[in-house]
Amino acid sequence: MPLRHLPIFLLAAATHLSAADFQFPPEGRWSVASAWQNNWPEQWSHASPERSETVGEWTIHYGHIDFPSGRLELRDSERQRDDGLLELRRRWTWTGEKPLETTTLSVRIQSSLTASRPILPGISYYDNPAGQAIDPTRIPVIGESPGDRGYYEEHRFPMPLSGAEGKTSDGKTVALALHSLPSPIAQGVVNDQWWSLGFERISDNRVEFAALSGPVASNGKSGIIKGEQKRFIDYPDAYCVLQPGDIVDKTVFLQPAESCQRGFGLSKLVHASLALFNAYSTDGYTPYKEILDLKMRDSASRWREDAQFAGIHAFPGPTRPWIDLGWAGQSEAVAYPFILLGKIFQTANAKEIAQKAMDFIATSPFTEDGFSIRYHYGDHQWLDRRNPLSQGQTMNNMFNALRAARAQGGYDTAKWESFLLQACQLHADRILQKDWRPVSTNEGFLIAPLAQGAELLGNKRFLKAARKAADHYRERHLSMEEPYWGGTLDARCEDKEGAWAALQGFLTLYEISGDKKYLTAAEHAADVVLSYMYVWDVPMPPGRLADHAFRSRGWTSVSVQNMHLDVYGVLCAPAFWKLGELTGRDTYKKSAKLLTVPCGQLTDPWGSAGEQLHQTTYAQHYNAEHLHGVRGDYIESWNVYWITAHFLTAAAQFAEMGVDVTKW
């Protein structure tokens, strides 16, 4: 059905239409609940339009619902936008002389999809099948049976949309979504109550997308939210009370069904959200050169050495005297930016620090599981701590440093090359075994360094291993039967780090091999990473973040388990810029800048910053038995080196690409 007919068929609520069409519920266009039981709205009343009119580009529908205490006037204004979305502005006006108690307002839209898989950015990736297989109690789960639902506060959504990928009656795979203009609701009885956004299975061939004025549900329960890393907490009684004369407005945007390849539905929704919010401006932030200068200082202040070791102290405080490679520490990452940026920022001893850091890392002892990733400089010993994820990240940073050192000259790279050769041989041998099957996307971090190793060390076998790993992950993840996951070691679930591992690997392999299948795979993984990026500024309640006038656009949520903000997207930004140049999609380049500049917020005078920012009702590092003070808080003490390292690594990559981020 042509898009221009959307306002007409939305009016015909009871008409049975194709699965490619949105429909209002058969009960009526408007649905309002006036009771509350078991933490969920009850006693729904429904209404259909009594009259309609056309005003310019708008079609306006009017209706009402009578309650014992008065009349609720209803109005919908809708128009077709040039971007293909249908904009719907809904208004409720309470005309009664007494309050309308225990009220729930809604915007409900349905579709006749089969085999539907929910897509709620930052929350549910095709219902998080990977995380469910590990521990479904720690992550949002919606379910596959009629009646199963998931509703979550809007400030939990990096991209505020409820969508799905499913099949039409003729077997076509499509994706569609309800996008929301997120907002708190003044009539809520809970402090800082927001609209919720979610997905519900009405039947095996019918699903609903809706915005509700507060109710939440997940994992088969109503009135709960993801409050901590390992558990949900109660969020009861999220209803509204309308006072006489109250007016409530809610705006949503309907994205009609678009055909797509299986597993690529999320990409359709992500790019629609980026276009809808179109909020890429980075005006008003601290000049990025100042941020990078502070990060270079922070690196220098973390430098530790004596006669037996030399490296970056990765963790805050004296209780963890560790040089930590990869993952959370990223101590190895100092060399690459110091080689490229040391002179620009006039960093004392930058060349010496880069040389010593790489030389010392090259002393890490190997076992059959690879090299150690942690050195205890208090005890002067390498610890028996090894995992392929951290090794892959370490190797890639070391190859970056090797490439830069060769180009610049004046470095002795013999020890680095010997170490990297041994690491590549070990992991290539392991990957090329017939029975190699990694647990998650964690070993995707080995693709890029193995591809670099093939080029920088002249060993084609490493490229063979990189291609095998990349092909494995292409086959495993592109359908999203198993979304990218496992890229963070403390949250074994769907996460942006797993998607980043794949994106980095696919893109590196495409640049080296020229095989376009890896470029397609890179775009797919990139869109998953982008789905964790906030496209809107979440208003903050009084607290640490409000103290700094914090703006959330460009920051990334971590995973479906750890739902705080972090600066990880900074590391991904150069890949998005490069992807934009390779594909001609300017959206990727705009996103690269947005992922970079805003994340300089909260950098202190010493150049450090905390890891966890609470934009939603989720607490990291402390007990969240109650909600007061959680949203808007900031965990400043956990200033791990990876935060600084990612800024500098990205800046060095931009410098190699000829992009001068010091002018951003």
XYZ file of C-alpha atoms in Angstrom:
664
model
C 0.000 0.000 0.000
C 1.481 3.406 -0.876
C 2.772 5.480 2.029
C 0.383 8.336 1.228
C -2.502 6.082 2.294
C -1.212 5.563 5.821
C -3.449 8.144 7.503
C -6.491 6.578 5.820
C -5.899 2.960 6.755
C -4.902 3.943 10.288
C -8.385 5.366 10.620
C -9.875 2.007 9.673
C -8.863 0.279 12.896
C -10.838 -2.904 12.408
C -9.847 -3.550 8.805
C -7.614 -6.570 8.219
C -4.625 -5.404 6.238
C -1.401 -6.919 4.983
C 1.485 -7.464 7.402
C 3.334 -4.577 5.780
C 0.770 -2.178 7.256
C 0.365 -0.723 10.740
C -3.066 -0.954 12.324
C -4.644 0.367 15.455
C -5.985 -2.360 17.758
C -9.426 -3.700 16.804
C -10.794 -2.253 20.088
C -10.210 1.262 18.810
C -7.708 3.995 18.033
C -7.470 5.162 21.658
C -7.028 2.994 24.775
C -6.975 4.328 28.354
C -6.826 2.294 31.571
C -8.465 3.547 34.775
C -7.388 0.898 37.288
C -4.170 -0.720 38.503
C -3.634 -4.270 39.662
C -0.542 -6.470 40.046
C 1.651 -3.614 38.820
C -0.147 -3.401 35.499
C -2.986 -1.243 34.145
C -6.500 -2.675 34.206
C -10.035 -1.698 33.144
C -9.203 -0.462 29.666
C -11.654 1.800 27.859
C -11.427 2.301 24.098
C -12.651 4.788 21.544
C -12.664 5.366 17.784
C -12.849 8.698 15.928
C -16.156 10.506 15.936
C -15.083 12.993 13.311
C -12.009 13.929 11.271
C -10.772 16.932 9.361
C -7.888 17.919 7.101
C -5.803 20.975 7.951
C -3.015 21.510 5.437
C -0.817 18.430 5.510
C -2.420 17.179 8.729
C -5.306 14.764 9.210
C -6.904 15.313 12.625
C -9.177 12.831 14.402
C -11.363 13.554 17.432
C -12.936 11.304 20.039
C -13.662 10.967 23.749
C -14.075 8.502 26.596
C -16.588 9.105 29.389
C -15.627 8.068 32.910
C -17.823 8.312 36.041
C -15.897 11.433 37.101
C -15.922 13.198 33.738
C -14.917 13.195 30.083
C -11.474 12.618 28.578
C -11.190 14.433 25.259
C -9.019 12.704 22.647
C -7.250 14.078 19.589
C -4.814 12.654 17.049
C -2.976 14.777 14.491
C -1.071 12.826 11.851
C 0.862 13.604 8.711
C 3.105 11.855 6.235
C 6.710 13.064 6.446
C 9.147 13.343 3.565
C 11.398 10.733 5.231
C 8.668 8.087 4.903
C 7.629 8.119 8.556
C 4.120 8.861 9.705
C 4.102 11.455 12.488
C 1.370 11.038 15.096
C 0.743 13.661 17.779
C -1.716 12.482 20.399
C -3.435 14.686 22.989
C -5.500 13.797 26.063
C -7.475 16.557 27.824
C -9.167 15.800 31.138
C -12.320 17.893 31.492
C -13.694 16.306 34.668
C -14.070 18.273 37.888
C -12.320 15.608 39.973
C -8.956 13.852 39.428
C -8.906 10.825 37.141
C -7.114 8.297 39.349
C -4.868 5.312 38.512
C -4.774 6.228 34.855
C -2.595 4.795 32.100
C -2.427 6.525 28.736
C -1.186 4.698 25.667
C -0.271 4.831 22.009
C -0.825 1.305 20.678
C -0.002 0.133 17.154
C -0.246 -3.427 15.846
C 1.014 -5.426 12.878
C 0.207 -8.869 11.497
C 3.726 -10.258 11.507
C 4.728 -13.868 11.985
C 8.064 -15.126 13.324
C 8.590 -11.642 14.697
C 11.765 -10.805 16.599
C 11.805 -7.651 18.771
C 14.352 -4.873 18.297
C 14.679 -2.404 21.177
C 18.074 -0.641 20.911
C 20.305 -1.064 23.933
C 17.769 -3.436 25.506
C 16.656 -6.285 23.266
C 18.431 -7.581 20.176
C 16.078 -10.138 18.655
C 15.202 -11.029 22.296
C 18.842 -11.494 23.345
C 19.181 -15.213 22.561
C 22.899 -15.312 23.407
C 22.447 -13.719 26.802
C 19.464 -15.956 27.504
C 21.638 -18.994 26.919
C 24.056 -17.799 29.625
C 21.751 -16.365 32.309
C 18.307 -14.982 31.418
C 17.832 -13.484 34.901
C 20.440 -10.770 34.278
C 19.165 -9.387 30.987
C 15.854 -8.262 29.489
C 13.826 -11.151 28.073
C 10.498 -10.653 26.310
C 9.552 -14.210 25.342
C 7.998 -15.991 22.381
C 4.461 -16.819 23.568
C 1.257 -14.804 23.166
C 0.974 -12.381 26.067
C 4.722 -11.995 26.525
C 5.778 -8.357 26.742
C 8.679 -6.042 27.451
C 8.254 -2.375 28.412
C 11.136 -0.163 29.514
C 11.595 3.486 30.507
C 12.363 5.673 27.507
C 15.591 7.040 29.019
C 16.947 3.483 28.774
C 16.792 3.627 24.946
C 19.822 5.041 23.051
C 17.506 5.157 20.054
C 13.938 5.469 21.344
C 12.102 2.964 19.214
C 10.231 -0.293 19.538
C 10.576 -2.393 16.419
C 10.643 -5.887 15.062
C 11.812 -7.976 12.176
C 9.372 -10.600 10.965
C 7.606 -12.160 8.019
C 4.582 -11.074 6.049
C 1.823 -13.439 4.964
C 3.623 -13.971 1.656
C 6.908 -14.852 3.363
C 8.826 -11.624 2.906
C 11.164 -10.496 5.678
C 10.403 -6.943 6.802
C 11.271 -4.548 9.612
C 9.099 -1.823 11.098
C 9.029 0.316 14.217
C 7.310 2.837 16.421
C 9.734 5.677 17.184
C 9.067 7.922 20.164
C 9.837 11.493 21.096
C 10.882 10.563 24.658
C 9.641 12.487 27.669
C 8.823 12.306 31.381
C 5.176 12.578 32.303
C 4.175 15.286 34.776
C 1.100 13.396 35.978
C 3.057 10.335 37.107
C 2.914 9.304 40.769
C 6.460 7.926 40.775
C 9.295 10.407 41.168
C 10.914 11.043 37.769
C 8.296 8.926 35.995
C 8.763 8.570 32.243
C 6.834 7.067 29.401
C 7.732 3.466 28.709
C 8.232 1.946 25.296
C 7.820 -1.689 24.403
C 6.709 -4.718 22.468
C 4.011 -7.323 23.127
C 2.975 -10.537 21.399
C -0.783 -10.461 20.904
C -0.858 -13.824 19.105
C 1.391 -15.964 16.936
C 0.704 -13.688 13.968
C 0.082 -10.338 15.606
C 2.390 -8.038 17.581
C 1.968 -4.685 19.265
C 4.305 -1.716 19.611
C 3.279 0.808 22.232
C 4.178 3.768 24.393
C 2.645 3.688 27.890
C 2.578 6.437 30.499
C 4.761 4.577 32.984
C 4.122 0.805 33.277
C 7.152 -1.441 32.823
C 7.505 -5.183 32.345
C 10.200 -7.712 31.525
C 11.113 -11.364 32.019
C 7.531 -12.402 32.640
C 6.957 -9.870 35.429
C 5.325 -6.462 35.655
C 6.698 -3.575 37.690
C 10.396 -4.404 37.456
C 13.386 -2.686 35.862
C 17.003 -3.656 35.186
C 18.523 -1.934 38.210
C 21.892 -3.597 38.743
C 24.410 -5.693 36.833
C 23.027 -8.993 38.082
C 19.394 -8.316 38.945
C 16.157 -6.495 38.366
C 14.541 -4.324 41.049
C 10.950 -3.343 41.727
C 9.361 -0.360 40.003
C 5.750 -0.456 41.260
C 2.690 1.743 40.810
C 3.796 3.681 37.720
C 0.367 5.066 36.909
C -0.878 8.645 36.487
C -3.388 10.941 38.132
C -4.935 13.529 35.839
C -6.029 16.722 37.554
C -8.918 18.830 36.224
C -7.758 20.712 33.145
C -4.656 18.563 32.596
C -3.427 18.209 29.020
C -0.966 15.467 28.055
C 0.741 15.249 24.652
C 2.758 12.400 23.153
C 4.459 12.282 19.750
C 5.437 9.084 17.966
C 6.621 8.275 14.447
C 5.621 5.111 12.611
C 8.141 3.498 10.300
C 6.255 1.327 7.788
C 7.490 -2.142 6.974
C 10.575 -2.270 4.762
C 11.839 -5.386 3.050
C 15.218 -6.567 4.235
C 17.600 -9.474 4.316
C 17.150 -11.638 7.390
C 19.158 -10.129 10.235
C 19.412 -6.708 8.584
C 16.157 -5.321 9.951
C 17.941 -3.532 12.759
C 19.934 -1.561 10.181
C 16.711 -0.189 8.677
C 15.535 1.004 12.078
C 18.890 2.447 13.156
C 19.266 4.618 10.071
C 15.669 5.796 10.381
C 16.377 6.879 13.961
C 19.568 8.677 12.946
C 17.669 10.555 10.242
C 14.720 11.308 12.504
C 16.759 12.934 15.273
C 19.421 14.317 12.916
C 21.312 15.694 15.936
C 24.959 15.615 14.924
C 26.042 19.080 16.041
C 29.075 19.157 18.333
C 28.983 22.891 18.969
C 29.386 24.074 22.527
C 31.747 21.376 23.772
C 35.310 21.829 25.006
C 37.682 22.028 22.011
C 38.858 18.501 21.363
C 42.531 19.449 21.340
C 42.195 20.427 24.987
C 40.705 17.037 25.819
C 43.487 15.174 24.010
C 46.129 17.294 25.716
C 44.659 16.286 29.086
C 44.590 12.621 28.049
C 48.271 12.770 27.086
C 49.022 14.221 30.534
C 46.973 11.512 32.221
C 49.006 8.885 30.361
C 52.300 10.429 31.422
C 51.138 10.602 35.053
C 50.352 6.867 35.029
C 53.823 5.911 33.817
C 55.719 3.594 36.195
C 59.183 2.072 35.801
C 62.210 0.708 37.613
C 65.089 -1.537 36.658
C 62.742 -4.505 36.085
C 59.698 -3.073 34.330
C 58.186 -0.113 32.503
C 54.545 0.577 31.716
C 51.207 2.259 32.383
C 49.454 1.810 35.715
C 45.998 0.836 34.508
C 43.725 1.023 37.533
C 42.968 3.748 40.080
C 44.467 3.648 43.555
C 47.297 1.645 45.131
C 45.452 -1.665 45.566
C 45.902 -2.762 41.943
C 49.559 -2.154 41.011
C 49.055 -3.667 37.579
C 50.167 -3.119 34.041
C 47.091 -4.536 32.336
C 46.969 -5.403 28.655
C 43.777 -5.274 26.615
C 40.171 -5.102 27.804
C 39.806 -2.804 30.844
C 43.444 -1.776 31.254
C 44.768 -1.101 27.750
C 48.265 -0.354 29.124
C 49.768 -1.371 25.796
C 47.823 1.358 23.984
C 50.140 4.150 25.118
C 52.859 3.509 22.509
C 50.863 4.106 19.309
C 49.556 7.617 20.145
C 52.816 8.636 21.814
C 54.666 7.827 18.588
C 52.230 9.821 16.443
C 51.059 12.570 18.788
C 53.975 13.078 21.183
C 55.442 16.024 19.310
C 52.055 17.635 18.623
C 51.289 17.759 22.348
C 54.897 18.320 23.419
C 54.836 15.267 25.663
C 58.150 14.850 27.453
C 59.954 11.567 26.739
C 57.157 10.376 24.444
C 59.541 8.425 22.222
C 61.307 6.847 25.207
C 58.000 5.874 26.823
C 56.745 4.255 23.611
C 59.968 2.292 23.163
C 60.133 1.099 26.769
C 56.432 0.223 26.956
C 56.596 -1.970 23.861
C 59.892 -3.546 24.861
C 58.525 -4.529 28.257
C 55.262 -5.951 26.887
C 57.382 -8.130 24.627
C 58.669 -9.887 27.763
C 55.224 -11.272 28.619
C 55.615 -15.062 28.925
C 53.740 -17.462 26.654
C 51.933 -20.686 27.480
C 49.737 -22.774 25.197
C 46.943 -20.263 25.991
C 48.958 -17.299 24.790
C 50.750 -14.499 26.620
C 50.050 -13.046 30.049
C 47.988 -9.855 30.060
C 48.748 -8.676 33.609
C 52.002 -7.674 35.323
C 52.051 -7.024 39.077
C 54.764 -4.411 39.353
C 54.660 -4.486 43.160
C 55.683 -8.150 43.146
C 57.609 -7.860 39.864
C 55.920 -10.813 38.195
C 53.664 -11.634 35.284
C 50.443 -13.266 36.476
C 48.816 -16.338 34.967
C 46.002 -14.373 33.387
C 45.208 -14.952 29.726
C 42.200 -14.654 27.433
C 41.975 -14.317 23.646
C 39.916 -11.104 23.776
C 42.543 -9.126 25.693
C 45.354 -10.674 23.666
C 43.666 -9.671 20.415
C 43.232 -6.083 21.598
C 46.843 -5.963 22.782
C 48.186 -7.354 19.520
C 46.198 -4.858 17.468
C 47.484 -1.896 19.478
C 51.021 -3.232 19.177
C 50.694 -3.599 15.414
C 49.424 -0.027 15.237
C 52.536 1.074 17.131
C 54.781 -1.044 14.904
C 53.309 0.455 11.748
C 53.684 3.994 13.095
C 57.227 3.371 14.341
C 58.349 2.005 10.986
C 56.859 4.991 9.196
C 58.442 7.496 11.538
C 61.801 5.758 12.008
C 64.179 5.901 14.951
C 62.703 2.964 16.888
C 64.159 -0.493 17.538
C 61.227 -2.782 16.788
C 63.031 -6.134 16.806
C 61.592 -7.273 20.161
C 58.109 -6.136 19.178
C 58.190 -8.068 15.924
C 59.486 -11.230 17.590
C 56.740 -11.079 20.205
C 53.983 -10.385 17.682
C 55.217 -13.144 15.403
C 54.941 -15.653 18.249
C 51.490 -14.375 19.240
C 50.196 -14.511 15.668
C 51.579 -17.991 15.107
C 49.946 -19.289 18.278
C 46.513 -17.858 17.543
C 46.649 -18.636 13.824
C 47.487 -22.257 14.619
C 44.599 -22.448 17.052
C 42.054 -20.814 14.707
C 43.075 -22.974 11.752
C 42.356 -26.159 13.660
C 39.250 -27.962 12.413
C 37.543 -27.955 15.805
C 37.995 -24.230 16.496
C 34.714 -22.665 17.580
C 34.898 -19.664 19.903
C 32.325 -19.244 22.655
C 31.231 -15.774 21.552
C 32.257 -12.856 19.363
C 35.163 -12.292 21.799
C 37.707 -13.824 19.421
C 36.616 -11.392 16.749
C 39.266 -9.141 18.308
C 41.897 -11.437 16.751
C 40.808 -10.807 13.143
C 42.315 -7.326 12.786
C 45.735 -8.122 14.339
C 46.084 -11.325 12.343
C 45.272 -9.415 9.160
C 47.777 -6.727 10.160
C 50.301 -9.438 10.994
C 49.980 -10.889 7.524
C 50.803 -7.490 6.061
C 53.414 -6.181 8.512
C 55.188 -9.469 9.187
C 54.801 -10.901 5.679
C 53.061 -14.143 6.657
C 50.124 -15.135 4.430
C 49.083 -17.842 6.862
C 47.977 -15.181 9.310
C 45.648 -13.785 6.658
C 44.212 -17.258 6.124
C 43.421 -17.462 9.847
C 41.923 -13.967 9.840
C 39.649 -14.855 6.925
C 38.558 -18.083 8.582
C 37.617 -16.203 11.753
C 35.835 -13.467 9.806
C 33.891 -15.977 7.720
C 32.946 -17.831 10.885
C 31.487 -14.682 12.411
C 29.771 -13.647 9.176
C 27.950 -16.955 9.034
C 27.213 -16.851 12.729
C 25.926 -13.304 13.184
C 24.566 -11.744 9.999
C 21.174 -13.468 10.365
C 21.042 -12.278 14.011
C 19.904 -15.717 15.073
C 22.854 -15.169 17.381
C 23.576 -11.439 17.711
C 27.101 -10.180 18.366
C 27.925 -10.798 22.024
C 30.585 -11.484 24.633
C 32.896 -8.555 23.897
C 33.013 -7.577 27.580
C 34.218 -10.177 30.018
C 31.982 -9.092 32.906
C 28.758 -9.188 30.876
C 28.330 -12.304 28.779
C 25.454 -11.090 26.667
C 24.641 -9.021 23.586
C 26.921 -5.979 23.689
C 28.386 -3.269 21.497
C 31.934 -4.491 22.201
C 31.190 -7.797 20.510
C 29.786 -5.923 17.520
C 32.864 -3.661 17.570
C 35.186 -6.676 17.501
C 33.436 -7.849 14.349
C 33.336 -4.374 12.772
C 37.039 -3.774 13.357
C 37.916 -7.196 12.001
C 35.669 -7.049 8.933
C 36.832 -3.546 8.020
C 40.534 -4.341 8.418
C 40.144 -7.482 6.361
C 38.294 -5.611 3.622
C 41.061 -3.011 3.416
C 43.706 -5.718 3.094
C 41.852 -8.250 0.921
C 39.452 -6.016 -1.032
C 36.742 -8.676 -0.678
C 33.424 -6.802 -0.667
C 31.657 -9.394 1.459
C 33.651 -8.053 4.386
C 32.522 -4.502 3.660
C 28.887 -5.644 3.772
C 29.591 -7.434 7.035
C 31.324 -4.335 8.401
C 28.247 -2.201 7.702
C 26.041 -4.750 9.460
C 28.231 -4.780 12.568
C 28.576 -0.982 12.438
C 24.823 -0.524 12.571
C 24.638 -2.734 15.647
C 27.340 -0.616 17.323
C 25.452 2.554 16.372
C 22.267 1.215 17.954
C 23.961 1.690 21.339
C 24.698 5.381 20.638
C 22.345 7.958 22.144
C 20.792 10.113 19.444
C 19.090 12.386 21.975
C 19.947 14.286 25.127
C 18.348 12.693 28.171
C 17.201 15.370 30.653
C 18.901 14.650 33.973
C 17.374 14.991 37.447
C 19.335 16.832 40.152
C 22.634 15.031 40.649
C 26.231 14.719 39.490
C 25.445 14.757 35.772
C 23.075 17.712 36.039
C 25.803 19.548 37.984
C 27.901 19.388 34.807
C 25.021 20.194 32.413
C 25.765 16.797 30.887
C 24.483 15.962 27.395
C 24.103 12.311 26.436
C 24.126 12.472 22.611
C 27.055 10.507 21.186
C 27.660 8.478 24.328
C 27.159 4.732 24.178
C 25.300 2.337 26.421
C 27.399 -0.705 27.281
C 25.279 -3.820 26.842
C 21.888 -5.339 27.540
C 23.221 -6.216 30.991
C 25.315 -3.173 31.928
C 23.089 -0.256 30.982
C 25.217 2.722 31.996
C 26.937 5.101 29.576
C 30.620 4.976 28.703
C 33.055 6.508 26.197
C 33.767 3.263 24.326
C 32.282 4.647 21.129
C 35.267 7.006 20.869
C 37.434 4.027 19.911
C 35.008 3.055 17.139
C 34.814 6.534 15.598
C 37.717 6.229 13.099
C 36.192 3.026 11.710
C 32.896 4.840 11.136
C 34.709 7.671 9.380
C 36.505 5.183 7.162
C 33.278 3.282 6.522
C 31.663 6.535 5.453
C 34.410 7.129 2.916
C 34.233 3.564 1.594
C 30.444 3.468 1.241
C 29.720 7.125 0.486
C 27.282 7.228 3.413
C 27.821 10.568 5.116
C 25.785 9.379 8.102
C 28.722 7.252 9.229
C 31.123 10.211 9.119
C 28.693 12.427 11.021
C 28.297 9.680 13.600
C 32.073 9.391 13.931
C 32.330 12.995 15.062
C 29.335 12.629 17.376
C 30.908 9.543 18.962
C 34.057 11.556 19.641
C 33.598 15.162 20.755
C 30.793 14.923 23.372
C 32.680 12.197 25.237
C 35.228 14.756 26.359
C 32.661 15.944 28.906
C 33.538 15.278 32.566
C 37.290 15.099 31.877
C 38.896 16.518 35.018
C 41.961 18.850 35.229
C 44.262 15.823 35.496
C 42.872 14.275 32.309
C 41.000 11.379 33.895
C 37.285 10.582 33.960
C 35.034 7.978 35.538
C 33.777 4.937 33.702
C 30.081 4.814 34.602
C 27.455 7.483 33.926
C 23.896 6.733 34.982
C 21.516 8.135 32.380
C 18.855 5.632 33.419
C 17.669 3.824 36.537
C 20.626 1.459 36.595
C 23.364 1.480 39.248
C 26.901 0.228 38.780
C 29.199 -0.238 41.789
C 26.612 0.303 44.512
C 23.380 -1.149 45.836
C 20.198 0.071 44.170
C 17.557 -1.183 46.596
C 15.742 2.086 46.008
C 15.724 4.338 42.945
C 16.396 7.670 44.594
C 19.637 9.207 43.365
C 20.485 6.472 40.857
C 19.591 8.207 37.614
C 21.895 11.158 37.042
C 24.700 9.826 39.232
C 28.321 9.471 38.127
C 30.909 6.939 39.308
C 34.017 9.075 39.057
C 36.396 6.963 41.158
C 36.637 4.081 38.676
C 38.903 5.928 36.232
C 40.457 2.976 34.423
C 43.145 3.710 31.806
C 41.105 2.337 28.908
C 39.094 5.567 28.979
C 42.168 7.661 28.240
C 43.653 5.024 25.930
C 40.636 4.957 23.625
C 40.692 8.735 23.160
C 44.358 8.663 22.181
C 44.147 5.524 20.042
C 41.290 7.046 18.052
C 43.131 10.362 17.687
C 46.193 8.527 16.354
C 44.060 6.616 13.849
C 42.420 9.825 12.680
C 45.894 11.357 12.305
C 47.001 8.458 10.080
C 43.872 8.990 7.990
C 44.659 12.679 7.575
C 41.738 13.858 9.719
C 42.803 16.626 12.106
C 40.603 16.100 15.163
C 42.525 18.815 17.036
C 40.307 21.266 15.113
C 37.055 19.628 16.222
